[in-house]
XYZ file of C-alpha atoms in Angstrom:
502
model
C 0.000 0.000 0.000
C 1.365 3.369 -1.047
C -0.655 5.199 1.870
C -2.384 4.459 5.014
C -3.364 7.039 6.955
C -4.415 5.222 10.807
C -7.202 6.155 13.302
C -6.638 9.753 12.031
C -8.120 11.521 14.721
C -8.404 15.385 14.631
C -10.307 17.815 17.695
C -10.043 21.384 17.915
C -11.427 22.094 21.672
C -14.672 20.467 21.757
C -15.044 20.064 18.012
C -13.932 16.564 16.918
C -13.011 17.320 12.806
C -11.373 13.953 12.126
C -13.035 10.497 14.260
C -10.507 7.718 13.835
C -10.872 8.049 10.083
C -8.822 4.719 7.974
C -7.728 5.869 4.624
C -5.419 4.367 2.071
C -4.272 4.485 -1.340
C -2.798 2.722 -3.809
C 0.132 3.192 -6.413
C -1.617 4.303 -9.836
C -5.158 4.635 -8.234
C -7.298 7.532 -7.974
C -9.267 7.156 -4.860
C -12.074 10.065 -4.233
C -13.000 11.559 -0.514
C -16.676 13.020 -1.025
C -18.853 14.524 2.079
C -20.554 17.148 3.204
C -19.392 20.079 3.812
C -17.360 19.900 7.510
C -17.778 16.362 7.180
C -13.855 16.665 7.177
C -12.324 16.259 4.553
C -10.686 18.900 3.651
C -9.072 18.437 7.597
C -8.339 14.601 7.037
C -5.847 16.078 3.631
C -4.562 19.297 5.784
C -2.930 16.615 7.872
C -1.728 14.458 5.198
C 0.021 17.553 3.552
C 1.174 18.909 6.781
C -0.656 22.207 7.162
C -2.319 20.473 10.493
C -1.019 17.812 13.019
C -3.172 14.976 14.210
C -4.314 14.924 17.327
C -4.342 10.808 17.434
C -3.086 8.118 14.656
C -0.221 8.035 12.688
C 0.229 8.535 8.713
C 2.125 5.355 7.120
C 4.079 5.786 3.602
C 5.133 2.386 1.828
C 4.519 1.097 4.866
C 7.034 3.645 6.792
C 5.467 5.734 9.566
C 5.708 9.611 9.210
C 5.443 12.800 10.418
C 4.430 16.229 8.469
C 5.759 19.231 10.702
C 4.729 21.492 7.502
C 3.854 21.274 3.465
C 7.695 21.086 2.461
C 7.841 17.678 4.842
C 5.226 16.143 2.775
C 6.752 17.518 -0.581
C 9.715 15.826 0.473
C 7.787 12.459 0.994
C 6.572 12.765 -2.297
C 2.933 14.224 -1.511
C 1.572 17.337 -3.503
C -1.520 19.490 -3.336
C -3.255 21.789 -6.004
C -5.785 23.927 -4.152
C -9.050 24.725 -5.347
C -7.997 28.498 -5.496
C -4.740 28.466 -7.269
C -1.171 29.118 -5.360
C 0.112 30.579 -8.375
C 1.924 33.883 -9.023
C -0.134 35.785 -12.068
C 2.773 38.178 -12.971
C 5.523 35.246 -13.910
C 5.292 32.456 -16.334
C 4.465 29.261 -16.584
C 8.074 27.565 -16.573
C 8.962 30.440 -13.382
C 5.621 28.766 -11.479
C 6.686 25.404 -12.254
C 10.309 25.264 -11.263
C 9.862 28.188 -8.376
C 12.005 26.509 -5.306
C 13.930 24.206 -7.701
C 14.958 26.818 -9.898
C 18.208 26.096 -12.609
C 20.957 28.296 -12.185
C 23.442 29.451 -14.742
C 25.935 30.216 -11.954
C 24.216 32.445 -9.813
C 21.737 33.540 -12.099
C 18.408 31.839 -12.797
C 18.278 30.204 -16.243
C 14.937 30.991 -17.617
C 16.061 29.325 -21.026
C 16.760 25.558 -18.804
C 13.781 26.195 -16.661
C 11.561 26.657 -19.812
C 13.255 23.524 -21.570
C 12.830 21.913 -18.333
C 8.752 22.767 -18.303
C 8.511 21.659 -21.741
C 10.344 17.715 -21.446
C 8.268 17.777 -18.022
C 4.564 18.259 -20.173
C 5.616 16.419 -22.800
C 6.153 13.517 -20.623
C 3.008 13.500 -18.642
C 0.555 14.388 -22.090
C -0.063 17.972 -20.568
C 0.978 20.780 -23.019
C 1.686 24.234 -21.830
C 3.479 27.426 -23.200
C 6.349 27.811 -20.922
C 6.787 31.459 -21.836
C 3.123 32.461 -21.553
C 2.342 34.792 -18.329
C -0.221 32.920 -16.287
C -2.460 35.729 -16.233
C -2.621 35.330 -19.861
C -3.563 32.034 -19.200
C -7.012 30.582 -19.089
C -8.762 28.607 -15.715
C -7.970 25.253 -17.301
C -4.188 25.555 -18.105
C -3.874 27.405 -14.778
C -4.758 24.327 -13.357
C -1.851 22.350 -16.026
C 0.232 24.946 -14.277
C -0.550 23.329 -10.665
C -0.442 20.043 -11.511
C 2.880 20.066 -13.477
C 3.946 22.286 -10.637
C 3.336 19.003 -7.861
C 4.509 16.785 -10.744
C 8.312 19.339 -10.983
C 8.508 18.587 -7.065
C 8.587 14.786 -7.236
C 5.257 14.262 -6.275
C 3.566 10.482 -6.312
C 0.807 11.115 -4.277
C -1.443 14.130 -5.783
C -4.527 15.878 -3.667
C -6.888 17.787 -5.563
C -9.344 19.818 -4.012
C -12.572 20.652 -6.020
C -10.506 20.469 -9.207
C -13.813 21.108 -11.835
C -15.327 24.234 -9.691
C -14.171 26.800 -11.782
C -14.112 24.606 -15.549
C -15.767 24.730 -18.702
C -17.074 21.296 -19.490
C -14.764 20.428 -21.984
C -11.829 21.564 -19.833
C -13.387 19.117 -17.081
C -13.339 15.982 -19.703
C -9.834 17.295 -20.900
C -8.876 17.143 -16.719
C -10.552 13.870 -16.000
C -8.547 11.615 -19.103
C -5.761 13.843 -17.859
C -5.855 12.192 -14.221
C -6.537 9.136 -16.125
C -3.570 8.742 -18.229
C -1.116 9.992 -15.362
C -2.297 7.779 -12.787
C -1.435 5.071 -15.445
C 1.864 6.278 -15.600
C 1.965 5.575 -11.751
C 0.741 8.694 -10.154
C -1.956 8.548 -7.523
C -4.650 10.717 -7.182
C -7.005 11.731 -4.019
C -9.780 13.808 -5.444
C -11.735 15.364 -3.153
C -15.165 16.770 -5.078
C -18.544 17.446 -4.748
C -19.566 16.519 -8.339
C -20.642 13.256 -8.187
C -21.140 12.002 -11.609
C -17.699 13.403 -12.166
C -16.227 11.424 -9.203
C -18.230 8.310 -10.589
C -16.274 8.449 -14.110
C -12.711 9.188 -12.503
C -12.529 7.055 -9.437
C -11.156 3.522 -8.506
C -12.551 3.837 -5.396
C -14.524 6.378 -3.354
C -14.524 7.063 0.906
C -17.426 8.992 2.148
C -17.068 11.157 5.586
C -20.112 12.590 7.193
C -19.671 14.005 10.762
C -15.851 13.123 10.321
C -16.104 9.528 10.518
C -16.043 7.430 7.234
C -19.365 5.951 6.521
C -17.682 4.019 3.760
C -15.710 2.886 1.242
C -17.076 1.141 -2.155
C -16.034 0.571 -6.010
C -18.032 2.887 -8.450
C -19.867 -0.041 -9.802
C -20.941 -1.051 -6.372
C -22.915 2.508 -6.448
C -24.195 5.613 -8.204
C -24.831 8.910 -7.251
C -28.115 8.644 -5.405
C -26.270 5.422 -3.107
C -23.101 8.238 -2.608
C -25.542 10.844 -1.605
C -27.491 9.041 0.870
C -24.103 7.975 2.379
C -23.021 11.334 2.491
C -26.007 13.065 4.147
C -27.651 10.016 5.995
C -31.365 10.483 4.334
C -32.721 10.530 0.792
C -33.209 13.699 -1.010
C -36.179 15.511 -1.681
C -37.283 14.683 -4.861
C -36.902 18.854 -7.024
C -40.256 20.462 -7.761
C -40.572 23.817 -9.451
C -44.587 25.754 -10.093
C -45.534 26.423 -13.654
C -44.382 29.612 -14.441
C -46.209 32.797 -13.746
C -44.369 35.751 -14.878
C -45.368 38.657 -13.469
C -44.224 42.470 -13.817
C -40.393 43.503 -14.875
C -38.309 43.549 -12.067
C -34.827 44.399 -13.719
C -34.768 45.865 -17.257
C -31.230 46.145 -18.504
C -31.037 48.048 -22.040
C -28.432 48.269 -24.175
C -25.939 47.522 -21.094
C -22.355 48.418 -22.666
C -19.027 48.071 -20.589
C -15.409 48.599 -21.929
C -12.007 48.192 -20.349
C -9.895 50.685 -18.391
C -9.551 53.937 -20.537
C -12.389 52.821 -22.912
C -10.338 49.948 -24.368
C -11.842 46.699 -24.911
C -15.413 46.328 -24.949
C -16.479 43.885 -22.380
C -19.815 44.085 -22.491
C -21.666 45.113 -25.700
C -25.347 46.096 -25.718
C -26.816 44.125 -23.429
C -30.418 44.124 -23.209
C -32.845 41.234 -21.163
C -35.498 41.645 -18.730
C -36.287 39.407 -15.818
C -39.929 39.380 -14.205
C -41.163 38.477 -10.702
C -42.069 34.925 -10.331
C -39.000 33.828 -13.281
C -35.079 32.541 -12.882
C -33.369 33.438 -16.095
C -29.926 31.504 -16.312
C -27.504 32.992 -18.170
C -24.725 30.652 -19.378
C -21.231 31.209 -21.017
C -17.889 29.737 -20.690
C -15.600 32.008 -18.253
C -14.793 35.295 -19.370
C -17.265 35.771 -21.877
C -18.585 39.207 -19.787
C -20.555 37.434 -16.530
C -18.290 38.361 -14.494
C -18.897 42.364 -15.823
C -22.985 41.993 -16.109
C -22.954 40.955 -12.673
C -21.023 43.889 -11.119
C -22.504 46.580 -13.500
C -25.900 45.495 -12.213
C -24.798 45.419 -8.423
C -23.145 48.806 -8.815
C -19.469 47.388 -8.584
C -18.394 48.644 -11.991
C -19.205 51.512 -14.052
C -21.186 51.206 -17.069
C -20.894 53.396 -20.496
C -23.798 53.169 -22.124
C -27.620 51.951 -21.633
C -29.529 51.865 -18.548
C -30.484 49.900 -15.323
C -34.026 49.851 -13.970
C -34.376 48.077 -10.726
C -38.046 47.357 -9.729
C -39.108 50.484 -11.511
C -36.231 52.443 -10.426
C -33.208 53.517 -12.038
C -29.847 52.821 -11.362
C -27.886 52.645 -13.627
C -25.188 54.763 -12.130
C -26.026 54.075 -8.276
C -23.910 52.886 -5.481
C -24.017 49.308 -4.152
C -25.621 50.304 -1.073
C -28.379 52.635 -2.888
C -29.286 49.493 -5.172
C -29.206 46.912 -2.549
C -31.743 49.825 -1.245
C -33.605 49.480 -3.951
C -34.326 45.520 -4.057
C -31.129 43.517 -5.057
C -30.072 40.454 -2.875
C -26.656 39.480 -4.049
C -24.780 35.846 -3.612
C -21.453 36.720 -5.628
C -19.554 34.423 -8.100
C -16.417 34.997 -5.047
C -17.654 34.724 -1.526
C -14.416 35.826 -0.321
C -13.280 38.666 -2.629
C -17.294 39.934 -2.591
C -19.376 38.355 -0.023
C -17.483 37.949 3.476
C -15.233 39.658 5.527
C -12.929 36.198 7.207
C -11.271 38.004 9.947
C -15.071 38.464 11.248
C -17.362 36.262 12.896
C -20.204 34.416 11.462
C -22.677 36.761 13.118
C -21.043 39.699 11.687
C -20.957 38.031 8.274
C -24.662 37.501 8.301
C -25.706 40.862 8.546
C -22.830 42.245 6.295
C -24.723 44.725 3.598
C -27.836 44.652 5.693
C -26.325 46.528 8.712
C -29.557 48.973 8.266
C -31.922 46.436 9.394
C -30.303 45.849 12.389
C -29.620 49.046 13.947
C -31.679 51.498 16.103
C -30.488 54.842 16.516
C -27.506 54.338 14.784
C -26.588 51.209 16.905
C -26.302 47.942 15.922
C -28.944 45.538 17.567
C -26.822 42.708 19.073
C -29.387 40.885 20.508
C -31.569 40.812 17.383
C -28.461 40.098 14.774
C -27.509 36.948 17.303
C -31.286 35.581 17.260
C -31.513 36.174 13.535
C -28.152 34.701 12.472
C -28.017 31.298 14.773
C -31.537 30.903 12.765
C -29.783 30.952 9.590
C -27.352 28.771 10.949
C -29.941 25.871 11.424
C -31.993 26.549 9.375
C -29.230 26.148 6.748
C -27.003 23.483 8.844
C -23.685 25.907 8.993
C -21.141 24.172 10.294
C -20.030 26.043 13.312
C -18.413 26.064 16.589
C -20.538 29.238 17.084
C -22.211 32.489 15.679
C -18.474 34.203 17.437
C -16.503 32.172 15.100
C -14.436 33.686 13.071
C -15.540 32.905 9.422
C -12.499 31.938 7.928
C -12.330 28.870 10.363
C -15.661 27.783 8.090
C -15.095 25.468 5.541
C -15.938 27.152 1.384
C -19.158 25.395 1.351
C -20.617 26.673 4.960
C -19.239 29.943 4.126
C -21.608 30.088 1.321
C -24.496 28.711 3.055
C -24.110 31.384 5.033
C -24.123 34.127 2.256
C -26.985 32.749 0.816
C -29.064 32.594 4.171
C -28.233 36.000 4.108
C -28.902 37.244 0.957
C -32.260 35.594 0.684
C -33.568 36.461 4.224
C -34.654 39.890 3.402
C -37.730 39.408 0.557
C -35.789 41.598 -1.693
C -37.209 41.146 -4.981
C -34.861 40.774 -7.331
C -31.652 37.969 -6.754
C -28.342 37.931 -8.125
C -27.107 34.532 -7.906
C -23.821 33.968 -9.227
C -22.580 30.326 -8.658
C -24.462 29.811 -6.237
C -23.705 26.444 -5.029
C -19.844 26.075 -6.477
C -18.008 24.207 -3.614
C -20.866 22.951 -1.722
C -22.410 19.141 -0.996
C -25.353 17.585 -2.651
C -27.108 18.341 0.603
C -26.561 22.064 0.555
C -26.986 22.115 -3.003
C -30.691 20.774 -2.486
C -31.193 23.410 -0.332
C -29.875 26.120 -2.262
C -31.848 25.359 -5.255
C -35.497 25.007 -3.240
C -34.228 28.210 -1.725
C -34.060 30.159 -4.853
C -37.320 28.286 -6.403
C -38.943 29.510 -3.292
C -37.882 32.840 -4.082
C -39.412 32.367 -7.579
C -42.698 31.295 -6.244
C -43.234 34.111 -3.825
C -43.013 35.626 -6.754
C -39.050 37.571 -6.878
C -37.341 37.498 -9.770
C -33.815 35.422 -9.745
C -30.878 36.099 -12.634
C -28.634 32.963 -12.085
C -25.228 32.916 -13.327
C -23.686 29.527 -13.398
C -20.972 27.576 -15.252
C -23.278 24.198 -14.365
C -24.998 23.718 -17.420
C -27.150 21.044 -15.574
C -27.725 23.637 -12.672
C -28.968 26.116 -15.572
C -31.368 23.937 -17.215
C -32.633 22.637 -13.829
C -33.733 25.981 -12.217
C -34.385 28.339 -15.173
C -37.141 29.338 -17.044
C -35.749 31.420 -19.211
C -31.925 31.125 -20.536
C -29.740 33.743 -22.746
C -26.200 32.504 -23.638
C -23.443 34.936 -23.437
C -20.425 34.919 -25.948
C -17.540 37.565 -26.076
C -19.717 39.952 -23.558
C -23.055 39.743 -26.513
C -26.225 37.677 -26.011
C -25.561 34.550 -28.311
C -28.585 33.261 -28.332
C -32.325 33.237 -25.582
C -34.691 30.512 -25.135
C -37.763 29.676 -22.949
C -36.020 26.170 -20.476
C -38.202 23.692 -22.805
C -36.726 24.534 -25.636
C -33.086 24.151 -24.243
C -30.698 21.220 -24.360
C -26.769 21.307 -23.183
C -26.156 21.086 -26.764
C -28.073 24.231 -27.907
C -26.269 26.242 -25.107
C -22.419 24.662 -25.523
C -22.926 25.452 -29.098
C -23.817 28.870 -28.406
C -21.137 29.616 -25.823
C -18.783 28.124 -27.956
C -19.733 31.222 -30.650
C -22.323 28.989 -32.860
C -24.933 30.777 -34.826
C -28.655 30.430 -33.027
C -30.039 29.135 -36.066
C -27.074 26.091 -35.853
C -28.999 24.362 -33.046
C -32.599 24.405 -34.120
């Protein structure tokens, strides 16, 4: 066996993360860790790479006991990790990512010409091609991700952890990544993939270990299962079967017109007259591969970037050119695409979180209402099943997933009537997930009006009515949800002509 890791036990105070948790792997295999979210996993792989220390059991490597006193100790060991937000450095280039640490010298100097030659022999060899000279900001999500893994692969890595490695891909990229992990782990590489995709994790896996409460509820062959068997594992209960109204639309509650964003000093157009409406009672998906101008319809409408041209109108006000607090004001919730970089402050506690961009509600007299934000909050928490020690936690001691059950407790508390929801469950469990979507549907039935923005095709045709397709920051293509298949929409986002997928 390549790696056992023993009666892994991990407690922080009273919180037990890790409970005597046997996991092993073997040379060439790709063995999945799937849970909810704070089931501990992402714990159970701090220890392994030795961010954390185990409170109890012991971590066995070809059968030779050892201890991780930090990362480089398990990078020595032979043990790499490519987070699910990227350690890379956006400014250098690929081949000065790669070989950073193990740089070639030409005496003193650092030979970019051997360190590029040394990137290119290193893809070649493991069937993942990169330009070593390309900046990686230049670079898109996917062969960021090459970067990472070649990256591991430069350090001498056997045993390779990736977290949530599909979050932020295209669907192509994610059946480029999967044969990837394929064909390396037959080259002897192992793999722990840690995901909440399960169909994904069905396709890729030898075998698959499910935590739930930090104890492993299993272990089991993907033909021994299938998604439905992993889910019930993972959250202890079936799930709720998705229902959805029949549509009602009712009046427009945003009306964007001719919505036109360019670059810094009027440079490159990222958004080019952009016109849709969205009316109480509807979800309208829009869908697009990365960088195709979400990003940019998202903040004009929330007042986080400028716009050029057109107009705004927010529940019959507009706003084109308002501040984020003024159009929260005048009926936006917002779940943003990043919950750290938009939605959550992680030097603050949970109960500050919750009433972050709401602070109005909760004052009197110019004072915040402490008693009222603590009642309100450890409501969201259960009624949401956050995984906290407590409302005074800080909230970067949450795992990704309860961080954005959080956001979206908050965000939809308030009845506003018109929803942003941008990715709104990337990172979370199948049991979140469920709750997520009947929270939004909810929204829909009460009659708000929901714009989701999500790089899950499957996501988008479950919960919209209503779908445009953005390509190069235009409106490819619109269709009512029963008239949409994954092909119409990949074809679109790809740049396809509408009348191409009738």
């Amino acid at each position: 066996m390549l790696l056992q890791m023993e009666k892994i036990t991990k407690r922080y105070g009273s919180l037990t993360a890790n409970d005597e948790v046997d996991f092993t792997l073997r040379e060439g295999e790709i063995h999945a860790l799937v849970g909810e979210n704070g089931a501990g996993k992402s714990t159970l792989m701090r220890i392994l790479y030795g961010e954390e220390r185990p409170t109890e059991g012991r971590i066995l490597i070809r059968g030779q006991a050892r201890e991780f006193a930090s990362p480089a100790d398990a990078i020595a060991a032979g043990i790499g990790m490519v987070h699910q937000h990227f350690m890379l450095f956006p400014s250098f280039t690929v081949a000065e990512n790669i070989v950073i640490g193990r740089e070639p010298k030409a005496g003193p100097a650092f030979d970019r010409k051997a360190a590029a030659e040394q990137v290119r022999a290193l893809s070649e060899k493991y069937g993942m091609p990169v330009d070593p000279w390309q900046t990686v900001a230049d670079c898109p999500v996917g062969i960021q991700q090459r970067v990472e893994i070649l990256k591991v692969l430069h350090q001498g890595a056997s045993i390779v952890i990736l977290d949530e490695p599909t979050g932020a891909l295209t669907p192509l990229e994610v059946e480029w990544l999967l044969k990837a992990i394929k064909g390396l782990s037959k080259q002897g590489i192992s793999f722990i993939l840690i995901s909440h995709k399960l169909q994904e994790v069905m396709e890729a896996a030898d075998r698959i270990t499910v935590l739930r409460d930090g104890r492993v509820t299993g272990t089991v062959a993907p033909g021994e299962t299938d998604p439905a068997g992993l889910s019930r594992m993972m959250v202890g209960r079936e799930l709720v079967p998705f229902r959805k109204m029949p549509l009602q639309p009712g009046r427009d509650v945003l009306d964007a017109r001719g919505v036109t964003v360019k670059g810094p000093k009027g440079g490159k157009v990222l958004l080019d007259r952009i016109g849709f409406r969205v009316r109480a009672g509807e979800i309208v998906g829009v869908a697009g591969i990365s960088g195709n101008g979400q990003s940019e319809l998202i903040q004009a409408i929330a007042g986080l970037r400028r716009i050029d041209e057109g107009r705004i109108v927010l529940d019959g006000k507009d706003v084109t050119q308002a501040e984020p607090m003024a159009i929260r004001e005048a009926g936006l919730g917002h779940i943003p695409e990043d919950r750290y970089l938009w939605g959550a402050a992680k030097e603050e506690t949970v109960a500050d979180n919750g009433v972050m961009g709401h602070q109005g509600i909760f004052s009197r007299g110019g004072l915040l209402r402490q008693g009222k934000i603590r009642e309100t909050v450890a409501r969201w928490v259960s009624d949401y099943k956050v995984k906290t020690g407590s409302i005074d936690t800080k909230a970067k001691h949450l795992s990704g997933g309860n961080m954005q059950k959080l956001i979206v407790a908050r965000e939809m508390a308030h009845g506003s009537p018109f929803v942003i929801a941008a990715e709104p469950t990337r990172g979370v469990d199948v049991g979140a997930m469920e709750a997520i979507h009947d929270a939004l549907v909810k929204r829909r039935d009460e009659g708000g009006a929901v714009l989701l923005v999500s790089s899950e095709l499957t996501e988008i045709l479950k919960l919209s009515d209503r779908i445009i397709v953005l390509y190069e920051g235009r409106i490819a293509g619109e269709m009512d949800a029963e008239d949409a298949t994954e092909e119409r929409i990949s074809l679109l986002m790809a740049g396809g002509k509408a009348d191409e997928t009738a």
